Amino acid sequence: MKIHRFTEIDSTNIEAFRQAEKGAPTGSIFVAEYQTEGRGKWGRKWMSPKGKDLLFSLLLIRPETKAIKAPLVTQIACRSVAK
């Protein structure tokens, strides 16, 4: 697993896609203090004050679950962080 840290980035999700195309390994994490083009569910814009929230993406390449169940990973992660 490799952690990529950014003070500012367009989007951790976009960076995860870029790195996946370059062969980044499963489990790579992309963390930022601030995102200029963050996005949430269904393509909604994700705005967060600098340094206030957890902004990260986890790269899962070819998980052993069906694509339709992929949103469950986000829900599980959110609930785990909240607890």
Short mmCIF file of N, CA and C in Angstrom, two decimals:
data_model
loop_
_atom_site.label_atom_id
_atom_site.label_comp_id
_atom_site.label_asym_id
_atom_site.label_seq_id
_atom_site.Cartn_x
_atom_site.Cartn_y
_atom_site.Cartn_z
N MET A 1 0.84 -1.17 0.00
CA MET A 1 0.00 0.00 0.00
C MET A 1 0.89 1.24 0.00
N LYS A 2 0.50 2.23 -0.79
CA LYS A 2 1.24 3.48 -0.83
C LYS A 2 0.27 4.62 -0.56
N ILE A 3 0.70 5.57 0.28
CA ILE A 3 -0.11 6.74 0.58
C ILE A 3 0.47 7.93 -0.17
N HIS A 4 -0.37 8.59 -0.96
CA HIS A 4 0.01 9.78 -1.71
C HIS A 4 -0.63 10.98 -1.02
N ARG A 5 0.18 11.92 -0.55
CA ARG A 5 -0.34 13.08 0.19
C ARG A 5 -0.21 14.34 -0.65
N PHE A 6 -1.26 15.17 -0.61
CA PHE A 6 -1.28 16.42 -1.35
C PHE A 6 -1.79 17.54 -0.45
N THR A 7 -1.16 18.69 -0.53
CA THR A 7 -1.68 19.87 0.17
C THR A 7 -2.93 20.34 -0.56
N GLU A 8 -2.84 20.40 -1.89
CA GLU A 8 -3.98 20.78 -2.71
C GLU A 8 -3.95 19.96 -4.00
N ILE A 9 -5.12 19.55 -4.46
CA ILE A 9 -5.23 18.73 -5.68
C ILE A 9 -6.58 19.01 -6.31
N ASP A 10 -6.71 18.68 -7.58
CA ASP A 10 -8.02 18.84 -8.21
C ASP A 10 -9.03 17.91 -7.52
N SER A 11 -8.74 16.63 -7.45
CA SER A 11 -9.64 15.67 -6.81
C SER A 11 -8.86 14.40 -6.50
N THR A 12 -9.03 13.87 -5.32
CA THR A 12 -8.36 12.62 -4.99
C THR A 12 -8.87 11.49 -5.87
N ASN A 13 -10.16 11.56 -6.22
CA ASN A 13 -10.75 10.54 -7.08
C ASN A 13 -10.15 10.59 -8.48
N ILE A 14 -10.01 11.78 -9.03
CA ILE A 14 -9.41 11.93 -10.36
C ILE A 14 -7.97 11.43 -10.33
N GLU A 15 -7.24 11.76 -9.27
CA GLU A 15 -5.85 11.31 -9.15
C GLU A 15 -5.77 9.79 -9.04
N ALA A 16 -6.71 9.19 -8.32
CA ALA A 16 -6.73 7.72 -8.22
C ALA A 16 -6.92 7.10 -9.60
N PHE A 17 -7.81 7.66 -10.40
CA PHE A 17 -8.00 7.16 -11.77
C PHE A 17 -6.74 7.33 -12.60
N ARG A 18 -6.10 8.50 -12.48
CA ARG A 18 -4.86 8.74 -13.24
C ARG A 18 -3.81 7.71 -12.88
N GLN A 19 -3.64 7.47 -11.59
CA GLN A 19 -2.61 6.54 -11.13
C GLN A 19 -2.97 5.09 -11.46
N ALA A 20 -4.25 4.76 -11.44
CA ALA A 20 -4.68 3.41 -11.81
C ALA A 20 -4.30 3.12 -13.26
N GLU A 21 -4.47 4.12 -14.11
CA GLU A 21 -4.10 3.94 -15.52
C GLU A 21 -2.60 3.74 -15.69
N LYS A 22 -1.81 4.23 -14.73
CA LYS A 22 -0.35 4.07 -14.78
C LYS A 22 0.11 2.81 -14.06
N GLY A 23 -0.84 2.04 -13.51
CA GLY A 23 -0.50 0.79 -12.87
C GLY A 23 -0.34 0.83 -11.36
N ALA A 24 -0.87 1.86 -10.71
CA ALA A 24 -0.79 1.94 -9.24
C ALA A 24 -1.40 0.68 -8.62
N PRO A 25 -0.82 0.19 -7.54
CA PRO A 25 -1.33 -1.05 -6.93
C PRO A 25 -2.62 -0.86 -6.14
N THR A 26 -3.37 -1.95 -6.04
CA THR A 26 -4.56 -1.96 -5.19
C THR A 26 -4.17 -1.54 -3.78
N GLY A 27 -4.99 -0.74 -3.15
CA GLY A 27 -4.71 -0.29 -1.79
C GLY A 27 -4.05 1.07 -1.73
N SER A 28 -3.68 1.64 -2.88
CA SER A 28 -3.10 2.99 -2.89
C SER A 28 -4.13 3.98 -2.37
N ILE A 29 -3.68 4.91 -1.53
CA ILE A 29 -4.56 5.91 -0.94
C ILE A 29 -4.09 7.29 -1.36
N PHE A 30 -5.05 8.15 -1.71
CA PHE A 30 -4.76 9.51 -2.15
C PHE A 30 -5.45 10.46 -1.18
N VAL A 31 -4.65 11.23 -0.44
CA VAL A 31 -5.15 12.09 0.63
C VAL A 31 -4.82 13.54 0.30
N ALA A 32 -5.76 14.45 0.57
CA ALA A 32 -5.52 15.87 0.32
C ALA A 32 -6.07 16.71 1.45
N GLU A 33 -5.44 17.86 1.68
CA GLU A 33 -5.97 18.83 2.64
C GLU A 33 -7.07 19.67 1.99
N TYR A 34 -6.97 19.81 0.66
CA TYR A 34 -7.95 20.63 -0.06
C TYR A 34 -8.09 20.13 -1.49
N GLN A 35 -9.33 20.13 -1.99
CA GLN A 35 -9.61 19.74 -3.37
C GLN A 35 -10.27 20.90 -4.10
N THR A 36 -9.82 21.19 -5.29
CA THR A 36 -10.42 22.28 -6.07
C THR A 36 -11.58 21.79 -6.94
N GLU A 37 -11.63 20.49 -7.22
CA GLU A 37 -12.70 19.93 -8.06
C GLU A 37 -13.26 18.65 -7.46
N GLY A 38 -13.38 18.63 -6.13
CA GLY A 38 -13.90 17.44 -5.48
C GLY A 38 -15.32 17.14 -5.94
N ARG A 39 -15.67 15.86 -5.91
CA ARG A 39 -17.02 15.47 -6.31
C ARG A 39 -17.51 14.36 -5.39
N GLY A 40 -18.82 14.35 -5.20
CA GLY A 40 -19.44 13.35 -4.34
C GLY A 40 -20.26 12.38 -5.16
N LYS A 41 -21.26 11.81 -4.53
CA LYS A 41 -22.13 10.86 -5.22
C LYS A 41 -22.83 11.52 -6.39
N TRP A 42 -23.07 10.73 -7.40
CA TRP A 42 -23.81 11.14 -8.60
C TRP A 42 -23.22 12.40 -9.24
N GLY A 43 -21.90 12.59 -9.11
CA GLY A 43 -21.23 13.71 -9.76
C GLY A 43 -21.44 15.06 -9.10
N ARG A 44 -22.02 15.08 -7.92
CA ARG A 44 -22.25 16.35 -7.22
C ARG A 44 -20.91 16.96 -6.81
N LYS A 45 -20.86 18.28 -6.81
CA LYS A 45 -19.64 18.98 -6.41
C LYS A 45 -19.44 18.81 -4.90
N TRP A 46 -18.19 18.58 -4.50
CA TRP A 46 -17.86 18.35 -3.10
C TRP A 46 -16.99 19.50 -2.63
N MET A 47 -17.55 20.36 -1.80
CA MET A 47 -16.81 21.51 -1.28
C MET A 47 -16.48 21.25 0.20
N SER A 48 -15.25 21.57 0.58
CA SER A 48 -14.83 21.38 1.95
C SER A 48 -13.80 22.45 2.30
N PRO A 49 -13.95 23.10 3.45
CA PRO A 49 -12.94 24.08 3.86
C PRO A 49 -11.58 23.40 4.03
N LYS A 50 -10.54 24.12 3.71
CA LYS A 50 -9.18 23.58 3.78
C LYS A 50 -8.87 23.05 5.18
N GLY A 51 -8.42 21.79 5.24
CA GLY A 51 -7.99 21.17 6.49
C GLY A 51 -9.10 20.78 7.44
N LYS A 52 -10.37 20.80 7.01
CA LYS A 52 -11.48 20.52 7.91
C LYS A 52 -12.03 19.09 7.84
N ASP A 53 -11.90 18.44 6.69
CA ASP A 53 -12.52 17.13 6.50
C ASP A 53 -11.49 16.10 6.05
N LEU A 54 -11.90 14.85 6.10
CA LEU A 54 -11.08 13.77 5.56
C LEU A 54 -11.36 13.70 4.06
N LEU A 55 -10.37 14.00 3.25
CA LEU A 55 -10.52 13.97 1.80
C LEU A 55 -9.56 12.93 1.26
N PHE A 56 -10.09 11.79 0.87
CA PHE A 56 -9.21 10.74 0.36
C PHE A 56 -9.98 9.79 -0.55
N SER A 57 -9.23 9.11 -1.38
CA SER A 57 -9.76 8.06 -2.25
C SER A 57 -8.88 6.83 -2.08
N LEU A 58 -9.51 5.69 -2.06
CA LEU A 58 -8.82 4.40 -1.95
C LEU A 58 -8.96 3.69 -3.28
N LEU A 59 -7.85 3.27 -3.84
CA LEU A 59 -7.85 2.61 -5.14
C LEU A 59 -8.10 1.12 -4.97
N LEU A 60 -9.21 0.66 -5.50
CA LEU A 60 -9.55 -0.75 -5.50
C LEU A 60 -9.60 -1.19 -6.96
N ILE A 61 -8.64 -1.98 -7.37
CA ILE A 61 -8.60 -2.44 -8.74
C ILE A 61 -9.16 -3.86 -8.80
N ARG A 62 -10.17 -4.02 -9.63
CA ARG A 62 -10.80 -5.32 -9.82
C ARG A 62 -11.20 -6.00 -8.50
N PRO A 63 -12.01 -5.33 -7.70
CA PRO A 63 -12.44 -5.99 -6.47
C PRO A 63 -13.26 -7.23 -6.78
N GLU A 64 -13.35 -8.11 -5.82
CA GLU A 64 -14.06 -9.37 -6.02
C GLU A 64 -15.56 -9.23 -5.79
N THR A 65 -16.08 -8.06 -6.02
CA THR A 65 -17.52 -7.83 -5.88
C THR A 65 -18.06 -7.29 -7.20
N LYS A 66 -19.34 -7.43 -7.42
CA LYS A 66 -19.95 -6.93 -8.65
C LYS A 66 -20.02 -5.41 -8.59
N ALA A 67 -19.91 -4.77 -9.75
CA ALA A 67 -19.90 -3.31 -9.83
C ALA A 67 -21.13 -2.68 -9.18
N ILE A 68 -22.25 -3.34 -9.27
CA ILE A 68 -23.48 -2.79 -8.69
C ILE A 68 -23.38 -2.64 -7.17
N LYS A 69 -22.51 -3.43 -6.55
CA LYS A 69 -22.34 -3.37 -5.10
C LYS A 69 -21.22 -2.41 -4.67
N ALA A 70 -20.51 -1.83 -5.62
CA ALA A 70 -19.39 -0.94 -5.30
C ALA A 70 -19.76 0.21 -4.36
N PRO A 71 -20.94 0.84 -4.51
CA PRO A 71 -21.29 1.92 -3.58
C PRO A 71 -21.33 1.47 -2.12
N LEU A 72 -21.51 0.19 -1.87
CA LEU A 72 -21.52 -0.31 -0.50
C LEU A 72 -20.17 -0.11 0.18
N VAL A 73 -19.10 -0.15 -0.60
CA VAL A 73 -17.76 0.06 -0.04
C VAL A 73 -17.70 1.46 0.58
N THR A 74 -18.23 2.46 -0.13
CA THR A 74 -18.25 3.83 0.38
C THR A 74 -19.09 3.91 1.65
N GLN A 75 -20.26 3.28 1.64
CA GLN A 75 -21.14 3.33 2.81
C GLN A 75 -20.48 2.68 4.03
N ILE A 76 -19.83 1.56 3.82
CA ILE A 76 -19.15 0.88 4.93
C ILE A 76 -18.01 1.74 5.47
N ALA A 77 -17.25 2.34 4.56
CA ALA A 77 -16.13 3.20 4.97
C ALA A 77 -16.65 4.41 5.76
N CYS A 78 -17.73 5.03 5.29
CA CYS A 78 -18.29 6.20 5.98
C CYS A 78 -18.75 5.85 7.39
N ARG A 79 -19.44 4.75 7.50
CA ARG A 79 -19.95 4.34 8.82
C ARG A 79 -18.81 3.95 9.77
N SER A 80 -17.78 3.34 9.21
CA SER A 80 -16.62 2.96 10.03
C SER A 80 -15.89 4.19 10.57
N VAL A 81 -15.72 5.19 9.72
CA VAL A 81 -15.06 6.42 10.15
C VAL A 81 -15.90 7.14 11.21
N ALA A 82 -17.21 7.16 11.01
CA ALA A 82 -18.12 7.83 11.95
C ALA A 82 -18.07 7.19 13.33
N LYS A 83 -17.95 5.85 13.35
CA LYS A 83 -17.90 5.14 14.64
C LYS A 83 -16.57 5.39 15.31
#
